[in-house]
Short mmCIF file of C-alpha atoms in Angstrom, two decimals:
data_model
loop_
_atom_site.label_atom_id
_atom_site.label_comp_id
_atom_site.label_asym_id
_atom_site.label_seq_id
_atom_site.Cartn_x
_atom_site.Cartn_y
_atom_site.Cartn_z
CA MET A 1 -22.40 -4.62 -0.10
CA GLY A 2 -18.72 -4.53 0.85
CA LYS A 3 -16.14 -1.85 0.79
CA LEU A 4 -12.44 -1.39 0.40
CA SER A 5 -10.50 0.85 2.72
CA THR A 6 -6.87 1.53 3.78
CA HIS A 7 -4.81 3.49 6.25
CA VAL A 8 -1.14 4.22 6.79
CA LEU A 9 0.82 3.75 9.99
CA ASP A 10 4.34 5.23 10.19
CA ILE A 11 6.12 2.94 12.55
CA THR A 12 9.22 5.13 12.51
CA LEU A 13 7.42 7.99 14.30
CA GLY A 14 4.69 5.80 15.85
CA LYS A 15 1.81 7.89 14.31
CA PRO A 16 -0.59 7.80 11.41
CA GLY A 17 0.88 8.49 7.98
CA VAL A 18 -0.73 11.93 7.17
CA GLY A 19 -0.63 13.24 3.62
CA VAL A 20 0.31 9.99 1.90
CA LYS A 21 -0.77 9.73 -1.77
CA VAL A 22 -2.63 6.48 -2.36
CA GLU A 23 -3.51 5.13 -5.85
CA LEU A 24 -5.94 2.27 -6.40
CA TYR A 25 -5.62 0.34 -9.72
CA ALA A 26 -7.68 -2.64 -11.07
CA VAL A 27 -5.37 -5.25 -12.62
CA GLU A 28 -6.44 -7.15 -15.58
CA ALA A 29 -4.72 -9.17 -18.42
CA GLY A 30 -4.50 -5.95 -20.56
CA GLY A 31 -2.88 -3.92 -17.92
CA LYS A 32 -3.76 -1.64 -14.95
CA THR A 33 -6.47 1.03 -14.64
CA LEU A 34 -6.35 3.78 -12.17
CA LEU A 35 -9.66 3.70 -10.26
CA LYS A 36 -8.97 6.28 -7.60
CA SER A 37 -6.26 8.62 -6.19
CA GLU A 38 -6.53 9.89 -2.55
CA VAL A 39 -4.35 11.45 0.11
CA THR A 40 -4.56 10.28 3.67
CA ASN A 41 -6.09 12.45 6.36
CA LEU A 42 -4.96 13.36 9.92
CA ASP A 43 -5.76 9.80 11.06
CA GLY A 44 -3.76 8.25 8.16
CA ARG A 45 -7.00 7.14 6.43
CA CYS A 46 -8.75 8.17 3.29
CA ASN A 47 -11.93 10.26 3.98
CA ALA A 48 -14.12 7.66 2.32
CA PRO A 49 -13.85 4.08 1.26
CA LEU A 50 -11.84 3.53 -1.97
CA LEU A 51 -14.48 1.34 -3.34
CA GLU A 52 -18.04 0.49 -1.91
CA GLY A 53 -21.27 -1.00 -2.93
CA ALA A 54 -21.57 -2.01 -6.56
CA ALA A 55 -18.07 -0.66 -7.32
CA VAL A 56 -16.52 -3.61 -5.29
CA LYS A 57 -15.95 -6.33 -7.82
CA VAL A 58 -14.17 -9.73 -7.80
CA GLY A 59 -10.68 -9.20 -9.21
CA GLN A 60 -7.05 -8.23 -8.69
CA TYR A 61 -6.07 -4.79 -7.44
CA GLU A 62 -3.02 -2.81 -6.43
CA LEU A 63 -2.68 0.00 -3.92
CA VAL A 64 0.37 2.10 -4.50
CA PHE A 65 1.55 4.36 -1.68
CA ALA A 66 3.95 7.27 -2.15
CA ALA A 67 5.91 6.40 1.01
CA GLY A 68 9.27 8.06 -0.10
CA ASP A 69 7.55 11.31 -0.77
CA TYR A 70 5.82 11.10 2.73
CA PHE A 71 9.16 10.42 4.48
CA ASP A 72 10.78 13.32 2.59
CA ALA A 73 7.98 15.58 3.89
CA GLN A 74 8.66 14.35 7.46
CA GLY A 75 12.29 15.51 7.11
CA VAL A 76 13.67 11.89 7.36
CA THR A 77 17.15 11.75 5.77
CA LEU A 78 17.06 9.00 3.08
CA PRO A 79 19.69 7.64 0.66
CA SER A 80 19.35 8.28 -3.03
CA PRO A 81 17.74 6.27 -4.43
CA LYS A 82 15.48 5.52 -1.54
CA PHE A 83 15.21 1.95 -0.28
CA ILE A 84 11.45 2.21 0.28
CA ASP A 85 9.86 4.68 -2.23
CA ARG A 86 6.61 3.62 -3.87
CA VAL A 87 5.02 0.61 -2.01
CA THR A 88 2.74 -1.51 -4.12
CA LEU A 89 0.38 -3.97 -2.36
CA ALA A 90 -1.15 -6.44 -4.86
CA PHE A 91 -4.24 -8.25 -3.53
CA GLY A 92 -7.44 -9.83 -4.64
CA ILE A 93 -11.10 -9.37 -3.86
CA ALA A 94 -12.90 -12.72 -3.92
CA ASP A 95 -16.15 -11.75 -2.26
CA PRO A 96 -17.59 -8.24 -3.06
CA GLU A 97 -20.12 -8.58 -0.19
CA GLN A 98 -17.23 -8.35 2.41
CA ASN A 99 -15.21 -5.53 3.77
CA TYR A 100 -11.55 -5.37 2.72
CA HIS A 101 -9.24 -3.24 4.75
CA VAL A 102 -5.73 -3.22 3.47
CA PRO A 103 -3.40 -1.06 5.59
CA LEU A 104 0.19 -0.11 5.13
CA VAL A 105 2.54 -0.30 8.11
CA VAL A 106 5.73 1.43 6.89
CA SER A 107 9.20 2.80 7.72
CA PRO A 108 11.97 3.91 5.37
CA TRP A 109 13.40 0.34 5.66
CA ALA A 110 10.45 -2.05 5.80
CA TYR A 111 6.72 -2.42 5.30
CA SER A 112 3.92 -4.92 5.87
CA THR A 113 0.20 -5.27 5.37
CA TYR A 114 -2.63 -7.57 6.48
CA ARG A 115 -6.17 -8.07 5.72
CA GLY A 116 -8.49 -6.27 8.07
CA SER A 117 -12.24 -5.81 7.97
#
């Protein structure tokens, strides 16, 4: 069975994003359901997969990262309101047998993602 994982890389400081709150939502026609809330560890990763085994299902999901709070905690001077605050990555899982790694590469001014394995 597959799994879903993530990590955060702070490209402003060139290090893992430690202590970033990450929320995982399932997205359906009726709205969103919070499946899990985690905080990244010293490696910028969650301690366990966000989903694994039978919990990985075909569907639409969102990962929401509290990037603005993270940069506040790092002492980065930001405008108010922040340009990058809560980063939402919307993605789909088409094959629950595969591994989906959805990382966030972030600064106070930009972010990107990709599908890893």
